[in-house]
Coordinates of C-alpha atoms in Angstrom, one line a residue:
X1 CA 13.2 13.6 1.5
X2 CA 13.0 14.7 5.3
X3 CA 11.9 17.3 6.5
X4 CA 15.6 19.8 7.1
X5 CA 17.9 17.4 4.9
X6 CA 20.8 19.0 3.9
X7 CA 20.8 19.9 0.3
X8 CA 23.5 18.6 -2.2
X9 CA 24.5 20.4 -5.5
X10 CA 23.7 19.2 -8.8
X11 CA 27.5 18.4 -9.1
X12 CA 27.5 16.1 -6.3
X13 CA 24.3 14.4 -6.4
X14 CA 24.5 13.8 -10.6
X15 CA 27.7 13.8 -11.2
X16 CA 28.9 11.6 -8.4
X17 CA 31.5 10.0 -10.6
X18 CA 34.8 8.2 -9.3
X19 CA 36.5 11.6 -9.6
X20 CA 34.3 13.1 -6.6
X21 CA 35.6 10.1 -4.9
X22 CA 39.1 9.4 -5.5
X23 CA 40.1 13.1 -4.9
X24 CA 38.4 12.9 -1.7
X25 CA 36.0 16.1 -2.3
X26 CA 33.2 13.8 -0.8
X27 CA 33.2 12.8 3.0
X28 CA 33.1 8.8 3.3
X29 CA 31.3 9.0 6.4
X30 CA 28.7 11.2 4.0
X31 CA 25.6 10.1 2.1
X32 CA 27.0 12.0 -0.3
X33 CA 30.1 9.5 -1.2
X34 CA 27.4 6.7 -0.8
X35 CA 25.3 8.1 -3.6
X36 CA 28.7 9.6 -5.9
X37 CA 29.6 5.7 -5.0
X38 CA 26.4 4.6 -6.4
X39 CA 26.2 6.6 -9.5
X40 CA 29.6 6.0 -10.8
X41 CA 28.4 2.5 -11.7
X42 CA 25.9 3.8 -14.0
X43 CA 26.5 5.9 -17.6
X44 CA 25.9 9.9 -17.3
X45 CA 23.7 11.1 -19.7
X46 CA 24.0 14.8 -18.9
X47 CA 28.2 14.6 -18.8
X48 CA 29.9 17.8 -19.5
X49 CA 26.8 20.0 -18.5
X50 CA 27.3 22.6 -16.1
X51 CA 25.4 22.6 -12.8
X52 CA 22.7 24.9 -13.9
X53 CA 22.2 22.7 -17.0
X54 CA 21.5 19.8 -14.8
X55 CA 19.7 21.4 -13.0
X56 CA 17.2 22.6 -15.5
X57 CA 17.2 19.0 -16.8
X58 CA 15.9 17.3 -13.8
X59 CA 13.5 20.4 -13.1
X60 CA 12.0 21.2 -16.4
X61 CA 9.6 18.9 -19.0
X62 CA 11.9 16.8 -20.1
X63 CA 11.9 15.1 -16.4
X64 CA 7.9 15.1 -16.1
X65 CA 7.4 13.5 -19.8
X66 CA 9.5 10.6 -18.4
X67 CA 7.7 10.0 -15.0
X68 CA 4.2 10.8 -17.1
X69 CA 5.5 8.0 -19.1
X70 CA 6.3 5.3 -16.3
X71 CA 3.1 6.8 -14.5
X72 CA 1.0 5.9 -17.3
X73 CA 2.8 2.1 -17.9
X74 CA 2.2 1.3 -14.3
X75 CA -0.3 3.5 -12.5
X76 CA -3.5 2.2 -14.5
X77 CA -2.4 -1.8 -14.2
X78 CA -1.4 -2.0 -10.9
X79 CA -5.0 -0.3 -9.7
X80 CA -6.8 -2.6 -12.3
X81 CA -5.4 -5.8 -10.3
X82 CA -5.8 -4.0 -6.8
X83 CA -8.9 -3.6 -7.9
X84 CA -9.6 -7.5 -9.0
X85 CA -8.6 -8.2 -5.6
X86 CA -10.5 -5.9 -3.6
X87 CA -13.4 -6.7 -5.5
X88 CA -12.8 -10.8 -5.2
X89 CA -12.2 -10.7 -1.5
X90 CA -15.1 -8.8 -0.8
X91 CA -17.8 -9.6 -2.6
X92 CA -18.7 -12.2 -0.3
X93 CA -20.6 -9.2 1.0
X94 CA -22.7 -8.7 -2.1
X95 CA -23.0 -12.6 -2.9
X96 CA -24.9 -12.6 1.0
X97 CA -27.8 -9.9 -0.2
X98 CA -27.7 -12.6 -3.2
X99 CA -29.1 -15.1 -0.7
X100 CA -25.8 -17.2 -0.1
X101 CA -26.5 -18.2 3.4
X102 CA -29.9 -19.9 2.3
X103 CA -28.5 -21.8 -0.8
X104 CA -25.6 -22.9 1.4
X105 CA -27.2 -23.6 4.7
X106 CA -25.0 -21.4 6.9
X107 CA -26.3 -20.6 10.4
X108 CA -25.2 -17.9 12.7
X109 CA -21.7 -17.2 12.7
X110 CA -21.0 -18.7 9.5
X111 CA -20.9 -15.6 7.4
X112 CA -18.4 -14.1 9.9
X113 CA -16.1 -17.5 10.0
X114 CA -15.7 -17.7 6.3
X115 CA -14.7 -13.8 6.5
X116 CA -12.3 -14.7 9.3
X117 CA -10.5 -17.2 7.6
X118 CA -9.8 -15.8 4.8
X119 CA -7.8 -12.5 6.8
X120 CA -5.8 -15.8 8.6
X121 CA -4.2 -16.9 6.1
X122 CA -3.5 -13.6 4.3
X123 CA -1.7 -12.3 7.3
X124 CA 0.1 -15.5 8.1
X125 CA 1.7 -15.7 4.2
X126 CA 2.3 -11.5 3.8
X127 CA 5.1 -10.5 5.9
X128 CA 7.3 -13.0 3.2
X129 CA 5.8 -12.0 -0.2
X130 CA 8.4 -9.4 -0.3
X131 CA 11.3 -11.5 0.3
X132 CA 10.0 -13.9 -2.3
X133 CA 8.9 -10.8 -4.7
X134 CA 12.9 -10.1 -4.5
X135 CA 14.0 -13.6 -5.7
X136 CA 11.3 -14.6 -8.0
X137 CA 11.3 -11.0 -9.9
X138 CA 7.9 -8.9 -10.1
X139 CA 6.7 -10.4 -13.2
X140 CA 7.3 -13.8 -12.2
X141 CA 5.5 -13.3 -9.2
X142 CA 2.4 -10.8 -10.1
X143 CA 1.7 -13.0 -12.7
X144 CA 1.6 -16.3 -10.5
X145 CA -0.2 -15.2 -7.5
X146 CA -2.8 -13.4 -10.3
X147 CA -3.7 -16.2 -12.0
X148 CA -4.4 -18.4 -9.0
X149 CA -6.7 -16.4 -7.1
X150 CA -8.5 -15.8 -10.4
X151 CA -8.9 -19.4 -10.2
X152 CA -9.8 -19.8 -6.8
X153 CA -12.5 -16.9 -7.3
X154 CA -13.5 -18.7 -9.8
X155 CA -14.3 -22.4 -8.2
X156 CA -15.2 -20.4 -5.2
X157 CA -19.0 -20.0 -7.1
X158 CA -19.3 -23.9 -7.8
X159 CA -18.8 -24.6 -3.6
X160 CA -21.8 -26.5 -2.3
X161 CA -21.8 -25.4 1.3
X162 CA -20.2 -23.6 4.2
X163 CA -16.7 -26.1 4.3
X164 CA -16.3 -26.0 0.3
X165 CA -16.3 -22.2 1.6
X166 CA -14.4 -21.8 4.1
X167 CA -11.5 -23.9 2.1
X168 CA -11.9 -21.3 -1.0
X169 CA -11.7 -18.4 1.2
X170 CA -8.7 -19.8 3.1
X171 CA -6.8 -20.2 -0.4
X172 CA -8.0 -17.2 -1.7
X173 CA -6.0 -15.6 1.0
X174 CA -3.0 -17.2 0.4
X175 CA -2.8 -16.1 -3.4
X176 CA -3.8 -12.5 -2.3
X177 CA -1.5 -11.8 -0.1
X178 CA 1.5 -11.2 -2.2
X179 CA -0.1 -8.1 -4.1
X180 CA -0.8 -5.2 -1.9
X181 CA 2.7 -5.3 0.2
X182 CA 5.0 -6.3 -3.2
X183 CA 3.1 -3.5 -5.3
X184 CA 3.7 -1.0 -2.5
X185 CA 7.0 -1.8 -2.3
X186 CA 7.2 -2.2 -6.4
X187 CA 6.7 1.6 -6.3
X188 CA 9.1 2.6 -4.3
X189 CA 11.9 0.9 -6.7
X190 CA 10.0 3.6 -9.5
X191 CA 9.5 6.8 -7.6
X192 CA 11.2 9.2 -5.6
X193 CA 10.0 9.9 -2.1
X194 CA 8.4 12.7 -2.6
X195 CA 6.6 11.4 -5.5
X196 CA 5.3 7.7 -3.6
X197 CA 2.5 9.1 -2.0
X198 CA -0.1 10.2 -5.1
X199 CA 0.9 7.3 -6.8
X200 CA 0.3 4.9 -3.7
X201 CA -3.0 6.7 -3.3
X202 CA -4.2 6.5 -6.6
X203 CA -3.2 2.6 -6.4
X204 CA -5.1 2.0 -3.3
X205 CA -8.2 4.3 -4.4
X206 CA -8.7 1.3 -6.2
X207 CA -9.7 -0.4 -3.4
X208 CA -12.8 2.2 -2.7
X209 CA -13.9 2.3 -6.3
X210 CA -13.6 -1.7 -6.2
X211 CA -16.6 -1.4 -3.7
X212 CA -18.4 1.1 -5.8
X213 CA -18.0 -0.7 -8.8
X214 CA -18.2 -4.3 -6.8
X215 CA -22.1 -2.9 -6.0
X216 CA -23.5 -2.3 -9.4
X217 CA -21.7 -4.9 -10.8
X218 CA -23.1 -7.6 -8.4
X219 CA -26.9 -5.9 -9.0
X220 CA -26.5 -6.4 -12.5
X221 CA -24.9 -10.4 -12.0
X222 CA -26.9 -11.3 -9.8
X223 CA -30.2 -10.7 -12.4
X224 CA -28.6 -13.8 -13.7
X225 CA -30.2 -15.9 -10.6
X226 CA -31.1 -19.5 -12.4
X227 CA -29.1 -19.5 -15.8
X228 CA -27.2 -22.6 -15.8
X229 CA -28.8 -23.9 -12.6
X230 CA -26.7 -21.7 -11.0
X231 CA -27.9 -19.3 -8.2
X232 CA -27.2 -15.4 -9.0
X233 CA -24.4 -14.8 -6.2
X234 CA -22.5 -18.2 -7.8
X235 CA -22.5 -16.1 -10.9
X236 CA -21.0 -13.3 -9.1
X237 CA -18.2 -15.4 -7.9
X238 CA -17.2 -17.1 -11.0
X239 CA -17.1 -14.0 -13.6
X240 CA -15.3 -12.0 -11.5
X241 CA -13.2 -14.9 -11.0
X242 CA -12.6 -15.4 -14.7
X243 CA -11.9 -11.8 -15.4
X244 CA -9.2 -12.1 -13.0
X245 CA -7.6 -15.1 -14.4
X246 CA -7.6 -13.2 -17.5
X247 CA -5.7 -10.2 -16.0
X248 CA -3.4 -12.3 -15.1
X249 CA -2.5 -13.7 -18.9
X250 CA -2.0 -10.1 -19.8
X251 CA 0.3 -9.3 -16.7
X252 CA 3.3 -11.0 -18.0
X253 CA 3.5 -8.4 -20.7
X254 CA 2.1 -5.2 -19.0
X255 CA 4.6 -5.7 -15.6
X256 CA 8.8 -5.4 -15.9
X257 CA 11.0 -6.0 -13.1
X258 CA 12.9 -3.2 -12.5
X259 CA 13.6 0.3 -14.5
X260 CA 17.1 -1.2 -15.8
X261 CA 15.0 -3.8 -17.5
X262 CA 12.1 -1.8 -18.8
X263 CA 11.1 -2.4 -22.4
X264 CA 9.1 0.9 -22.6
X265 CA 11.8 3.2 -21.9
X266 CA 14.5 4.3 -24.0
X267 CA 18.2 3.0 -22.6
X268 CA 18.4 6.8 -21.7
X269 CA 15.3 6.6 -19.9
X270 CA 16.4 3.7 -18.0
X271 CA 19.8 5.2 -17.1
X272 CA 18.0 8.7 -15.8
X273 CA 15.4 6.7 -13.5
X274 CA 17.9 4.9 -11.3
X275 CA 19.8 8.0 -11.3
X276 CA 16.9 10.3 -10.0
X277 CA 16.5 7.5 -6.9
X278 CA 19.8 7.1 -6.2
X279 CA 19.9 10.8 -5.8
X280 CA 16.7 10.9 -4.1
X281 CA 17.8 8.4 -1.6
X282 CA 19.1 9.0 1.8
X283 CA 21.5 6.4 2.1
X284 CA 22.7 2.7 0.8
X285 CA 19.4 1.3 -1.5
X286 CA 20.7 -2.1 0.0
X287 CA 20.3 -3.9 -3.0
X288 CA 21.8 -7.4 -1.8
X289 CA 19.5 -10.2 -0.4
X290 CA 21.1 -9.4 3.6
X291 CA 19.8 -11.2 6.0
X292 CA 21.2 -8.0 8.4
X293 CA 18.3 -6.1 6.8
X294 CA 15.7 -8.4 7.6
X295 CA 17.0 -8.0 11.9
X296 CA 17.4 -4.6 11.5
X297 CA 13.5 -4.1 10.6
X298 CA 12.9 -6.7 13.5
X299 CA 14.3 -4.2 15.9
X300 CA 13.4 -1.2 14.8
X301 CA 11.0 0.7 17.3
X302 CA 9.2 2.5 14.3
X303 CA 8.0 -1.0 12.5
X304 CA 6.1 -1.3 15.7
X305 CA 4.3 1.7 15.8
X306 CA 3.5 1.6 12.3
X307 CA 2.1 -2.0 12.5
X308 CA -0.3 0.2 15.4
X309 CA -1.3 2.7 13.0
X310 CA -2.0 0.3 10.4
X311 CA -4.1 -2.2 12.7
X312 CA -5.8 1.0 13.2
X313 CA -6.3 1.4 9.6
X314 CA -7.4 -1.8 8.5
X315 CA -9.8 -3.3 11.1
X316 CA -12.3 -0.6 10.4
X317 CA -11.7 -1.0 6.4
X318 CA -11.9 -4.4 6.5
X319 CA -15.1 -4.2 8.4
X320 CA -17.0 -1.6 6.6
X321 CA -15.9 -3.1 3.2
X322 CA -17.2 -6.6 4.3
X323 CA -20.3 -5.0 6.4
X324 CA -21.6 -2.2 4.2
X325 CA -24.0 -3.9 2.3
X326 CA -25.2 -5.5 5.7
X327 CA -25.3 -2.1 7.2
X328 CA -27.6 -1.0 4.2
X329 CA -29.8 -3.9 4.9
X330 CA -30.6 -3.1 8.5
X331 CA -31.2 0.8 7.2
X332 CA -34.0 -0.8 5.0
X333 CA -32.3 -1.1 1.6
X334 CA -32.3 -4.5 0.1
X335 CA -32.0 -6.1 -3.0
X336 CA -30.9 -4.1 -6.1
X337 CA -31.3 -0.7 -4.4
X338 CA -29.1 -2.2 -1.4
X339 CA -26.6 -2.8 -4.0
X340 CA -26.6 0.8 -5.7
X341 CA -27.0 2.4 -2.3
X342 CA -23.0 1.5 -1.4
X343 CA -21.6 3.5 -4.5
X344 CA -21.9 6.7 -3.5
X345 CA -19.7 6.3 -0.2
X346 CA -17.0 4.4 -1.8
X347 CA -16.7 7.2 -5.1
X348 CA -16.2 10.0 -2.4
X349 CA -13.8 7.7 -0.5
X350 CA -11.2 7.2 -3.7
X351 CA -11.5 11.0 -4.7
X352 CA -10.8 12.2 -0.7
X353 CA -8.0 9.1 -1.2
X354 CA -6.4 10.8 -4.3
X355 CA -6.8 14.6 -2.7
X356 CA -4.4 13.5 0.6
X357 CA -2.0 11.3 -1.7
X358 CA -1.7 15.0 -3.6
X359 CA -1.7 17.3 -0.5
X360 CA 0.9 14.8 1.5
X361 CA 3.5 14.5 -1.4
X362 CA 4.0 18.2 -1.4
X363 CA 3.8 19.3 2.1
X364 CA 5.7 16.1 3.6
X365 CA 3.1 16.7 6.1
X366 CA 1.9 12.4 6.4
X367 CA 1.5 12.5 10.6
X368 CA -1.2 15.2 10.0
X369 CA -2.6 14.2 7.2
X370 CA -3.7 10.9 9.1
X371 CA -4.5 12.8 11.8
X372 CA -6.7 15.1 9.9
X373 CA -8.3 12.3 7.8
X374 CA -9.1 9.8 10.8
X375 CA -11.1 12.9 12.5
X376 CA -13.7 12.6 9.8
X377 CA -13.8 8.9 9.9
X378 CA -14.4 9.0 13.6
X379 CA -17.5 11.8 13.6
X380 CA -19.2 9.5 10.2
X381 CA -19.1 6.3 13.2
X382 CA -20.3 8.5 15.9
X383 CA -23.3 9.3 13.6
X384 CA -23.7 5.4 12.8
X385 CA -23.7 4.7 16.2
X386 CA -25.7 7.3 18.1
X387 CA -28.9 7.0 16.1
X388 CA -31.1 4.7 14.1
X389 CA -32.4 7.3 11.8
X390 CA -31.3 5.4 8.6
X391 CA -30.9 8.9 7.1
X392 CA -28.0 10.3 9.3
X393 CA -27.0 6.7 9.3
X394 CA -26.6 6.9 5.5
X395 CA -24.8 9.8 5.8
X396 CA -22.2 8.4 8.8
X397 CA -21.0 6.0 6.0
X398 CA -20.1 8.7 3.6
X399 CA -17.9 9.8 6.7
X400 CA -16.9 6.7 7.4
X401 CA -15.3 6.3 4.0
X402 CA -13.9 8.9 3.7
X403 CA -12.2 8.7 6.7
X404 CA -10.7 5.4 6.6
X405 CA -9.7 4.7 2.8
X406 CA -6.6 7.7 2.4
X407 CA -5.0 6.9 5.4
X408 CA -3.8 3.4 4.0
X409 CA -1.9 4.8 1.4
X410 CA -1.0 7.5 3.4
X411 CA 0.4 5.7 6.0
X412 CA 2.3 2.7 3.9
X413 CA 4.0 6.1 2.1
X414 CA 4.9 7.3 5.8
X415 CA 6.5 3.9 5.8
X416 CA 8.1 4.4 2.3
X417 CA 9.7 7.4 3.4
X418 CA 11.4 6.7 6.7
X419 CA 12.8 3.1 6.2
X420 CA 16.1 3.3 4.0
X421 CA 17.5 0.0 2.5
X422 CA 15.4 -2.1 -0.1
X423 CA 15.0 -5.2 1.8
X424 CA 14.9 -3.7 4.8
X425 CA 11.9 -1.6 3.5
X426 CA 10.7 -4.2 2.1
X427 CA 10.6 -6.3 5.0
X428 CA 8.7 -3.6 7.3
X429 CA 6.3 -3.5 4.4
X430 CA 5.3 -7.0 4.5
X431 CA 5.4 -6.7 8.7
X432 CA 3.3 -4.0 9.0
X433 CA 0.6 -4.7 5.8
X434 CA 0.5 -8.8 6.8
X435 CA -0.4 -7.3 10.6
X436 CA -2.8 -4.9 9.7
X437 CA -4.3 -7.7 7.9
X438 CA -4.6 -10.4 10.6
X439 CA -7.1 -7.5 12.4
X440 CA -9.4 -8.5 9.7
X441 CA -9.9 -11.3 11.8
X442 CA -11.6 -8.7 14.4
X443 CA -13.3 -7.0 11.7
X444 CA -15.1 -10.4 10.6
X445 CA -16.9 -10.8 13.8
X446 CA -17.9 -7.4 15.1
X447 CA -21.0 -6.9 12.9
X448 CA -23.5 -9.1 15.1
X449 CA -26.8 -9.9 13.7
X450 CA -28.6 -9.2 16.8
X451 CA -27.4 -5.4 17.0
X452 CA -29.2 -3.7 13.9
X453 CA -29.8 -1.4 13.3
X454 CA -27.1 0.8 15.8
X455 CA -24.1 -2.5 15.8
X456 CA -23.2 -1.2 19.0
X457 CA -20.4 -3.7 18.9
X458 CA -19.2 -3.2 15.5
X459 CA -19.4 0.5 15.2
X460 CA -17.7 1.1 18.6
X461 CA -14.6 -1.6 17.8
X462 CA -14.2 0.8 14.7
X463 CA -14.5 4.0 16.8
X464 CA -11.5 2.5 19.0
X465 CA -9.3 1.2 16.7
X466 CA -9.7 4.8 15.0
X467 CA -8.8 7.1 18.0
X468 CA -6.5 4.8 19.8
X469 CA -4.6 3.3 17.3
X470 CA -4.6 5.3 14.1
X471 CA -5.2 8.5 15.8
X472 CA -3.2 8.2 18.4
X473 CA -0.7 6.4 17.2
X474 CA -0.2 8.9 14.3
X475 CA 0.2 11.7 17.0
X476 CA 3.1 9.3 18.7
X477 CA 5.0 8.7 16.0
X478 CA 4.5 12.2 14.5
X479 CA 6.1 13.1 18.1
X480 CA 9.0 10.2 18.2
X481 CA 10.1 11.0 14.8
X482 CA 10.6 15.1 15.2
X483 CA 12.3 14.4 18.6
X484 CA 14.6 12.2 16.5
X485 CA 15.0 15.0 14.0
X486 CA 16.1 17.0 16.9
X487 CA 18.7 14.9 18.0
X488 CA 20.3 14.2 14.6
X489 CA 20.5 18.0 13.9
X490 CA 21.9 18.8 17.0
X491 CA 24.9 16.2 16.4
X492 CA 23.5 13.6 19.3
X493 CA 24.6 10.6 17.2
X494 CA 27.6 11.6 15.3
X495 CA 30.3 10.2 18.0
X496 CA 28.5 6.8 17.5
X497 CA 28.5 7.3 13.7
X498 CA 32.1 8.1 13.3
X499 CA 33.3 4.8 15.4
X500 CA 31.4 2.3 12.9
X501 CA 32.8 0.4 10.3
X502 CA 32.1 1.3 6.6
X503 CA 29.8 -2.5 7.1
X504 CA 28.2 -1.6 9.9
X505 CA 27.6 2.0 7.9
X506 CA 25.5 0.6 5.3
X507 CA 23.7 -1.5 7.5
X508 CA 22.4 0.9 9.3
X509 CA 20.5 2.4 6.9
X510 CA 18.2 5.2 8.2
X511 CA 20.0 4.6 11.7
X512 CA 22.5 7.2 10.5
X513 CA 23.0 11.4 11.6
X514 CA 22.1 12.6 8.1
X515 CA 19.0 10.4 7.3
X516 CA 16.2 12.8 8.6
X517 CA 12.7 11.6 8.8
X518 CA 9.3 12.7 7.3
X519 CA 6.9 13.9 10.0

């Protein structure tokens, strides 16, 4: 929760039943009748314990056995497919040391067009996954938009030349862009808030392992240069391909909607999730399909600056992801050793990743944690830019990394945590992951050719986006949100409050005087 939020006994927030209501010991203006509303609906599991009992239930082993249990159902999936789709939409980077342009006859600009397209149409099909996640069901839809990528992966390693490319890459985005936003926001229908950050970090270290793994895996493929008639970065393409599609098969069994329809928990278990989020919640979950909720993220001033943090998150991702093998190249490393050369940087980047998911979930402390994390990022491109020594170079990458790959997860748990309403969070979600995304577009075309070693161009688009946007923009909202604290504290918004209706109540979601946001 928020930083300051009023506590609630263990005989309000569990035992919210219709009693608390009816008798009128719970304010309706309150979160606290919204939640005793809430969990009357479900079964109590713990009726007739005292407070202190309940207490000691939610605080002792039997409460961690059952999240160890969901974490270990969902937590190693979910990173195995971010991983498949980290490693399928950038491995175009290890397919060009593979001698792609040659076998394709792509000229300058080429490379960086099929990148570009592919981070079009994932931006222009992400804000909506979520919406569609909602009506289609996770299972449904994980599986579906698995599957076809797979596929197009796949077929992507029988193209012919630069068009059969660019068409591959564009559908490639289309299928991927469901997965990131709907598993972030799949999370948050599982975990508390305090909890959403190590598990969002663990899911995204996939991304940084995906590039160490995606670099001895493609030095090892790519040995396979003639079998078939096929060239060695074809090969690359279509196995990884395949593995995906076969991911997919086994998703429809490893992925359940929703905790109330889990197969791998107990009824009891089932019952004792909800509860825990329902407590855990600051207001109405805003369960319905509202179209209310989908305007109130439109004009909300902190989906903004969060789609600014994020652009500052993803452009230099995307383009150290895509460029690091490139980088490598112009230091002198080619071939095989090329390949090996961009593991280390990535295995640092998904332990650092892990580390801050840790640290943020038990201080609350997200703002500084990105500002903190982004400084390192921001000294490993100085060194990448100031000097052509390929040995501090090599070193600026490990900085670089490290310094870019925990504040995605980071900052989508920032978003988690201040954004109160399902949809509604949802929504943001989608806005703020599909815009960070379209800046891949940037990062396609920044690493010019004509610039190695230094990529004056490349490195110093990074270095803004870094300290303008994610640095800066992390300080902002760190700012805005404590201000807002302030104000909700000192009563600033309770006259406004107590004039709504119980409707426009519950569509406010974290509009309201007792929500209190995570700085």
């Amino acid at each position: 929760m928020g930083d300051s939020e009023k506590e609630i006994s263990p005989a309000q927030a569990e035992n919210g039943s219709l009693t608390d209501i009816q008798n009128g010991s719970v304010d309706k203006s309150t979160v606290e009748y919204e939640r005793a509303q809430l969990l009357s609906n479900l079964p109590d599991p713990d009726a007739g314990k005292t407070d202190e009992e309940r207490k000691a239930i939610s605080d002792n082993e039997k409460d961690r056995k059952l999240m160890w249990k969901v974490d270990c159902w969902l937590i190693p999936w979910l990173s195995l497919l971010y991983l498949l789709s980290f490693l399928d939409r950038t491995n175009i980077g290890n397919a060009r040391l593979a001698n792609m342009e040659v076998d394709l006859g792509m000229v300058s600009g080429d490379y960086n067009m099929a990148l570009t397209i592919f981070f079009i149409s994932y931006a222009i099909a992400e804000p909506i996954t979520n919406a569609i996640l909602k009506r289609l069901t996770p299972r449904i839809f994980f599986t579906s938009i698995i599957i076809l990528w797979g596929i197009i992966m796949t077929l992507m390693g029988l193209v012919k030349n630069q068009a059969g490319l660019l068409a591959a890459r564009w559908f490639l985005g289309l299928a991927e862009a469901g997965l990131f936003p709907g598993v972030n926001y799949y999370l948050g229908c599982w975990y508390k808030s305090s909890e959403i950050g190590v598990r969002s970090s663990i899911f995204f270290s996939a991304a940084a392992l995906a590039g160490s793994f995606g670099g001895l895996l493609a030095a090892a493929i790519a040995k396979m240069d003639g079998i078939g008639g096929m060239p060695g970065w074809s090969w690359i393409f279509i196995l990884e391909g395949l593995t995906t599609v076969v991911a997919g098969l086994f998703c429809w069994w490893m992925v359940f909607d929703w905790p109330d329809t889990a197969r791998f928990l107990t009824p009891d278990e089932r019952i004792r999730v909800q509860r825990r989020l329902i407590v855990d919640r600051q207001g109405r979950t805003a369960e319905d399909f509202d179209k209310r909720h989908i305007y109130a993220a439109l004009k909300d001033w902190k989906t903004y600056g969060y789609m600014v943090i994020y652009m500052g998150c993803l452009t230099p991702l995307y383009a150290f992801s895509l460029f690091l093998p490139t980088i490598l190249r112009a230091m002198g490393h080619t071939g095989t050793k090329g390949q090996l050369l961009s593991v280390p940087p990535y295995a640092v980047a998904a332990l650092l990743t892990i580390a801050v998911g840790f640290f943020a979930d038990r201080t609350r402390w997200r703002g500084y944690c990105n500002i903190a994390t982004v400084t390192i990022g921001i000294i490993g491109f100085v060194l990448l830019i100031s000097t052509a020594n390929p040995r501090v170079q090599y070193a600026g990458t490990f900085l670089g990394a490290a310094g870019i790959y925990p504040t995605i997860s980071n900052t989508l748990s920032w978003v988690n945590n201040n954004f109160e309403g399902s949809l509604k969070r949802a929504f943001v979600l989608g806005m703020v992951v599909g815009w960070g995304n379209l800046n891949g577009v940037v990062s396609s075309n920044i690493y010019l050719d004509r610039e190695e070693p230094r990529y004056w161009t490349g490195h110093g688009v990074n270095l803004g986006f870094q300290i303008v946007c994610l640095l800066g923009g992390s300080i902002f909202m760190h700012v805005a949100l404590r201000r807002s604290n302030a104000k909700r504290r000192a009563g600033s918004m309770d006259e406004k409050w107590a004039a709504m209706s119980e409707e426009q109540r519950w569509i406010s979601g974290d509009n309201r005087p007792d929500f209190m946001y995570t700085l």
